[in-house]
mmCIF file of C-alpha atoms in Angstrom:
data_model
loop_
_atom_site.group_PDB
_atom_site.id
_atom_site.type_symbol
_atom_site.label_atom_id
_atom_site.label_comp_id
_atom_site.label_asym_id
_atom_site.label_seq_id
_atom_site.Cartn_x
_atom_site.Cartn_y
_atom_site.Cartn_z
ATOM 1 C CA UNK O 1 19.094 -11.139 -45.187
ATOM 2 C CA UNK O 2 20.672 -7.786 -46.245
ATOM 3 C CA UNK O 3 22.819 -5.840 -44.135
ATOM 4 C CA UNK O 4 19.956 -3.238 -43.207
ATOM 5 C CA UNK O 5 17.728 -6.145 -42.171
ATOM 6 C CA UNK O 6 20.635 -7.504 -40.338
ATOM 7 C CA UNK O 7 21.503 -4.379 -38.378
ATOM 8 C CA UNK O 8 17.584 -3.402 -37.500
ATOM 9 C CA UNK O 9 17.077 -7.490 -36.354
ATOM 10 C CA UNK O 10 20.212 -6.269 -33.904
ATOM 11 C CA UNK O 11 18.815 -3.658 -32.649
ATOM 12 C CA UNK O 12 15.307 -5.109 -32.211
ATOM 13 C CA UNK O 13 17.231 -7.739 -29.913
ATOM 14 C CA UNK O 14 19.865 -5.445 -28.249
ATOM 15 C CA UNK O 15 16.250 -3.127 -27.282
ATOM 16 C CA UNK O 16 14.289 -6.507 -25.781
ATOM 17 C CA UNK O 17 17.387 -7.492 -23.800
ATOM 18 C CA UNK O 18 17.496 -3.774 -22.353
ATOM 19 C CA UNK O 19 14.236 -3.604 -21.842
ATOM 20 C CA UNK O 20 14.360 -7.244 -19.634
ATOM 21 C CA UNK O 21 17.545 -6.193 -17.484
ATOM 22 C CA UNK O 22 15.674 -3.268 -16.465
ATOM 23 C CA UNK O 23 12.460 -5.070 -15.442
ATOM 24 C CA UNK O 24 14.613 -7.535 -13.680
ATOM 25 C CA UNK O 25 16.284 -4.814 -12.127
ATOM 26 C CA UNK O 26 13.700 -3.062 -10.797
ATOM 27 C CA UNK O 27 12.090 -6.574 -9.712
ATOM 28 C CA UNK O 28 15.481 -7.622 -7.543
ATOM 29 C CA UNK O 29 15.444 -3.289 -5.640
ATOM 30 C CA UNK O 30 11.947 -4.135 -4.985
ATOM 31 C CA UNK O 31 12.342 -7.416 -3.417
ATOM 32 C CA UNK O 32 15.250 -6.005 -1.653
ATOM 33 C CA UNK O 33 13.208 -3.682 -0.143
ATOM 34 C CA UNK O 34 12.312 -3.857 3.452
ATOM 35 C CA UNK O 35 9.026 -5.800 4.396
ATOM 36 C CA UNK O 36 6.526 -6.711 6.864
ATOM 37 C CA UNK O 37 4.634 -9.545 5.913
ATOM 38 C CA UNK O 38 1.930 -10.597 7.812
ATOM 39 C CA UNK O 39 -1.274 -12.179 8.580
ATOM 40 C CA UNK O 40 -4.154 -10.760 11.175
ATOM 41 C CA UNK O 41 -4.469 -12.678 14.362
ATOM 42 C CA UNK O 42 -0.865 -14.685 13.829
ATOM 43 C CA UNK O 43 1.447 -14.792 16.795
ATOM 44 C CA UNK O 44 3.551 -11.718 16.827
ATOM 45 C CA UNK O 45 6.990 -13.515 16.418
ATOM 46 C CA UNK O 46 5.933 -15.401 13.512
ATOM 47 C CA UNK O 47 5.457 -12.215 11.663
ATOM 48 C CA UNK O 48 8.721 -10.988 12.904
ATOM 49 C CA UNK O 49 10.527 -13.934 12.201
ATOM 50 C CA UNK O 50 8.860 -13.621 8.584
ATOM 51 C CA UNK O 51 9.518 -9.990 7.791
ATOM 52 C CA UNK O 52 12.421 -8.267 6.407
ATOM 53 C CA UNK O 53 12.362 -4.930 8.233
ATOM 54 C CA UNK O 54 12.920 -4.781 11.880
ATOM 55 C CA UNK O 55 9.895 -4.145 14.121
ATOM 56 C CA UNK O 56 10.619 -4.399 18.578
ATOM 57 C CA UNK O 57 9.104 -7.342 20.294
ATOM 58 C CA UNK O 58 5.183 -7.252 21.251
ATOM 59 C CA UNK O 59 4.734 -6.471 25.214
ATOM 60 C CA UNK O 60 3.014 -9.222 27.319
ATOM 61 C CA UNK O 61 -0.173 -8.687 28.802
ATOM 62 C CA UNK O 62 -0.752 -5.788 26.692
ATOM 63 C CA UNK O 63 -2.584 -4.219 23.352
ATOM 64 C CA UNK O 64 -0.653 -1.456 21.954
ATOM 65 C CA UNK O 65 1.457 -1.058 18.924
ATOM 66 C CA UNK O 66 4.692 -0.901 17.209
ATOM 67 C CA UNK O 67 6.054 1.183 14.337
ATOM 68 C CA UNK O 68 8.945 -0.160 11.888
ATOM 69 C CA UNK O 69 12.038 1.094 12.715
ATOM 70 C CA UNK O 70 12.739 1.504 8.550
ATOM 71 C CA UNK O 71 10.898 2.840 5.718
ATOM 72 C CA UNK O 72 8.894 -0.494 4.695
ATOM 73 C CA UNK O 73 6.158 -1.694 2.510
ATOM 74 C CA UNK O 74 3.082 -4.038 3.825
ATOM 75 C CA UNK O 75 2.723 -7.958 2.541
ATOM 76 C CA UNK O 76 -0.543 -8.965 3.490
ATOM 77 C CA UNK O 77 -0.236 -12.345 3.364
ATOM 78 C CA UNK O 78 -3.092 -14.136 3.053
ATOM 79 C CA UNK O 79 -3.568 -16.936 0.141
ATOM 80 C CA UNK O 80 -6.614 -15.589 -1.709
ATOM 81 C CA UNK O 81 -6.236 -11.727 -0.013
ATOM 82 C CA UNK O 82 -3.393 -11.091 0.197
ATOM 83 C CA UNK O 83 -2.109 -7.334 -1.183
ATOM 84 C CA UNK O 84 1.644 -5.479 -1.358
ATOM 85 C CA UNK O 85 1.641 -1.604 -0.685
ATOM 86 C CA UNK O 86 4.483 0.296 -1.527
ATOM 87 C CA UNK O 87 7.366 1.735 0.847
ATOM 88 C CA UNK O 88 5.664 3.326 4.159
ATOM 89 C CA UNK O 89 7.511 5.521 6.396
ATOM 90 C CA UNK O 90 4.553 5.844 8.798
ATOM 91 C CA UNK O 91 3.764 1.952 9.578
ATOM 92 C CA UNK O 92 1.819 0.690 13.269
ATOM 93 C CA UNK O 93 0.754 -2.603 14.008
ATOM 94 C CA UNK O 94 -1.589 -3.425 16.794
ATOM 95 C CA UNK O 95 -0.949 -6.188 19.071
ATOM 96 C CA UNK O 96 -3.275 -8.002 21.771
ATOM 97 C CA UNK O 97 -2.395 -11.065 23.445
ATOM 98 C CA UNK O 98 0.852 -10.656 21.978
ATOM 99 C CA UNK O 99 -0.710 -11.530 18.820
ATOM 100 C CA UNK O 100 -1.520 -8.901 15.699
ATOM 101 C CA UNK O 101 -4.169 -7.262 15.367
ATOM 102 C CA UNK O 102 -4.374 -4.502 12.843
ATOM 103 C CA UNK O 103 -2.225 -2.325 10.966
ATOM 104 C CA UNK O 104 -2.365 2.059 10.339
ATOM 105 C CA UNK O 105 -0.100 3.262 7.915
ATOM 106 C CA UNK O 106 0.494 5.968 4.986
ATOM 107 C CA UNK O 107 1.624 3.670 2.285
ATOM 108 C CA UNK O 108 4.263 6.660 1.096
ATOM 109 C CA UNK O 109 7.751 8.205 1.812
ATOM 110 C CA UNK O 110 6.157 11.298 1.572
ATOM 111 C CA UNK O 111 3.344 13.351 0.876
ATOM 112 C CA UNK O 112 2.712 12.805 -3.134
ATOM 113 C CA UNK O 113 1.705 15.045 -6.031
ATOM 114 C CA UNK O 114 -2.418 14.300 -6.902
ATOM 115 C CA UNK O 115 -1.151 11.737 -10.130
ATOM 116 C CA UNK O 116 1.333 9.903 -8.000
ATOM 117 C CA UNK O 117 -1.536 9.415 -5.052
ATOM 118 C CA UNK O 118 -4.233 8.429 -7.669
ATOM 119 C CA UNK O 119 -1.405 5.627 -9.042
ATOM 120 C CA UNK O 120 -1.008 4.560 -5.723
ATOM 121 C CA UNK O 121 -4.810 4.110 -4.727
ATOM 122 C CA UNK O 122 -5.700 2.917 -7.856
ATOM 123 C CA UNK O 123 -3.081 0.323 -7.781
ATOM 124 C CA UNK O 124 -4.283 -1.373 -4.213
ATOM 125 C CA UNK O 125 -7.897 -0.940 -5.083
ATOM 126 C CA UNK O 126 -7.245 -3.116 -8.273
ATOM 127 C CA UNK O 127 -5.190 -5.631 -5.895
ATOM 128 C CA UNK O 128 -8.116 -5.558 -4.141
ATOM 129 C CA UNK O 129 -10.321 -6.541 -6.656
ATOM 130 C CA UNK O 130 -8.526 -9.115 -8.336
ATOM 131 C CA UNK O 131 -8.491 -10.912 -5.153
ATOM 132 C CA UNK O 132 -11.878 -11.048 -4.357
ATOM 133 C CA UNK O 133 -12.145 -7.894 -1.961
ATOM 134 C CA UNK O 134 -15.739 -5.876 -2.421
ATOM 135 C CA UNK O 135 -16.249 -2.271 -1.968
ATOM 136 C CA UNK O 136 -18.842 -1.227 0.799
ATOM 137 C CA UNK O 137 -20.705 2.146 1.607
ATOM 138 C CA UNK O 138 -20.357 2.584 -2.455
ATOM 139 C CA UNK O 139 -23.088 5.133 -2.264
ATOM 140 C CA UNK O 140 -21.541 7.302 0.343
ATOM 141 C CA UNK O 141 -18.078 6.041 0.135
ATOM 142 C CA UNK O 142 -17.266 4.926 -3.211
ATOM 143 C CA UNK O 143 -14.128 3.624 -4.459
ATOM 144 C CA UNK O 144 -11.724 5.850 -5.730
ATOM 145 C CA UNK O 145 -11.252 6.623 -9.363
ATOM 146 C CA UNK O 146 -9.478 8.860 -11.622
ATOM 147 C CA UNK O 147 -12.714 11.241 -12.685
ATOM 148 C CA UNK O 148 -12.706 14.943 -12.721
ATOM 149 C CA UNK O 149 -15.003 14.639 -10.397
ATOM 150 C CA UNK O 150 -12.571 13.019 -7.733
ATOM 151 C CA UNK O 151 -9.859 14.840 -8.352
ATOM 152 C CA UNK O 152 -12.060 18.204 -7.523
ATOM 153 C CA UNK O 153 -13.163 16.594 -4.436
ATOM 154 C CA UNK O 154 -9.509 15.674 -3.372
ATOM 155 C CA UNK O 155 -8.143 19.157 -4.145
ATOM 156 C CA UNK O 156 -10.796 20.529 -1.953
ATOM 157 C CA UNK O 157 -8.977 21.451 1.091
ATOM 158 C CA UNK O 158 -11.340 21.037 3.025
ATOM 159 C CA UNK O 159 -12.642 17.521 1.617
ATOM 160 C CA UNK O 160 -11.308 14.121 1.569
ATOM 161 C CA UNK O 161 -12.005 10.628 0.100
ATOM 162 C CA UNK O 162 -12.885 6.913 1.837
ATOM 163 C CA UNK O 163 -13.472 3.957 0.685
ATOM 164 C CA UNK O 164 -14.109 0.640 2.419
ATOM 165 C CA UNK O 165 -13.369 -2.636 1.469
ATOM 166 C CA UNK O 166 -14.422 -6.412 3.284
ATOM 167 C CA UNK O 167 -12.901 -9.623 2.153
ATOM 168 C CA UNK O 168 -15.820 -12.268 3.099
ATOM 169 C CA UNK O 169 -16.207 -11.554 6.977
ATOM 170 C CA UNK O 170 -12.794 -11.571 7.756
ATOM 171 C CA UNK O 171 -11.052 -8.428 6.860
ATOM 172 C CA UNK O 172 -11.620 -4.858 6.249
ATOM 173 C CA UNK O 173 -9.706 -1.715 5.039
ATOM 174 C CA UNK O 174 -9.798 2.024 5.050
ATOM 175 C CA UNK O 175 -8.554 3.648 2.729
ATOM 176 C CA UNK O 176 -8.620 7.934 3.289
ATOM 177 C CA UNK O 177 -6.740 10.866 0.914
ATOM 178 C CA UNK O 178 -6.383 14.203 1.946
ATOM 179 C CA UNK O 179 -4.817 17.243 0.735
ATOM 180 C CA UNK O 180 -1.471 17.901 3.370
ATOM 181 C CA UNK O 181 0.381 20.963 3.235
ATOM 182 C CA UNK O 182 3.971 20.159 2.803
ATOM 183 C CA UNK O 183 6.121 22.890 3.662
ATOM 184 C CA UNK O 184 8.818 21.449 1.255
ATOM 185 C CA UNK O 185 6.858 22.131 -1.400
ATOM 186 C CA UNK O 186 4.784 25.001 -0.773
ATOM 187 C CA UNK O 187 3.877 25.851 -3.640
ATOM 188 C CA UNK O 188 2.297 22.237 -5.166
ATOM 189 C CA UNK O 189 -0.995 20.123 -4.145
ATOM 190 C CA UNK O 190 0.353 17.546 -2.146
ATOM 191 C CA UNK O 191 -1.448 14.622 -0.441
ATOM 192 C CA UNK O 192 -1.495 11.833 2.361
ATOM 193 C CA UNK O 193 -3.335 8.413 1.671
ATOM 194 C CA UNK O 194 -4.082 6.386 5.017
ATOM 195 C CA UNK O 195 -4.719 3.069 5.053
ATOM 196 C CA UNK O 196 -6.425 0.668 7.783
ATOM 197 C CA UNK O 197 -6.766 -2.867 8.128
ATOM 198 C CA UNK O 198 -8.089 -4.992 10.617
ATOM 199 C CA UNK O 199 -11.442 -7.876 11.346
ATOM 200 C CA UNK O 200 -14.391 -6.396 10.333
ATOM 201 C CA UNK O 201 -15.575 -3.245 12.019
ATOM 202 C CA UNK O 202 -17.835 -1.378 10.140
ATOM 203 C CA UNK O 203 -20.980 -2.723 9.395
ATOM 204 C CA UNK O 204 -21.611 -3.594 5.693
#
């Protein structure tokens, strides 16, 4: 092998092994990362017991809520349904019967540029899909895409999006974006993406 071989054979190596240490890398910051994982209906101190981030004790007698007491993404744990959303810093779950009942959050550290948001969305929607979720309301609510079409309805401050997904008939979610004016950044499009899941509600 001549020496030019040699040396571009190096590099070729030296640029895989880079390339793995950073995946891994980012893989081990994102498992460190704070979690509640949970399942609907579950006693509330088996998801606690479960989840990385902190989150107070349900109240007996009661349905209310708690909100993590850390930034934190959502593992939805369920075998065929389950889903991961990124970091959240708004995150509630709803208790009854000291058991769990439903979760509100903004799946975001803050409000996010209209690429960033679309990323996002996109990303649980395919989740969604690949584990056997459906969309519902598709002809007044359908699913989010990247389209010129959406985006002009998203920048519209006065418009929004939905979309609804049901696994089977045992869970649903909400998704919502919205334009938010940040007063960090005044002068950019910046937006909120909601996301609720619970038992079915909606009719299909």
């Amino acid at each position: 092998m001549s020496r030019l071989a040699t040396l571009g054979w190096r590099r070729g190596v030296l640029g895989l092994v880079i390339t793995l240490l950073l995946a891994w890398t980012a893989a081990r910051l994102n498992a460190d990362d704070p979690e509640i994982r949970l399942l609907l209906d579950e006693p509330w101190e088996e998801m606690r017991r479960r989840s990385s981030a902190d989150i107070d004790p349900a109240i007996a007698g009661h349905y209310w809520g708690r909100q993590t007491r850390t930034d934190a993404r959502l593992r939805f744990m369920d075998p065929q349904y389950g889903f991961v959303t990124p970091l959240a810093r708004f995150f509630s779950i709803s208790f009854g019967e000291e058991r769990v009942t439903g979760v509100r959050m903004s799946p975001q550290i803050e409000p996010l540029l209209l690429d960033d948001t679309l990323k996002v969305v996109l990303d649980l929607q395919e989740q969604w899909r690949k584990g056997g979720w459906i969309p519902i309301h598709e002809k007044s609510d359908p699913p989010f895409a990247d389209t010129l079409q959406w985006r002009d309805q998203l920048r519209d401050v006065m418009g929004a999006g939905t979309s609804y997904w049901q696994a089977a008939d045992q869970y649903q979610v909400m998704l919502v974006v919205n334009r938010f004016k940040d007063d960090r950044h005044p002068t950019e499009e910046r937006y909120l993406i909601k996301l609720a899941l619970a038992n079915p509600w909606v009719q299909p």
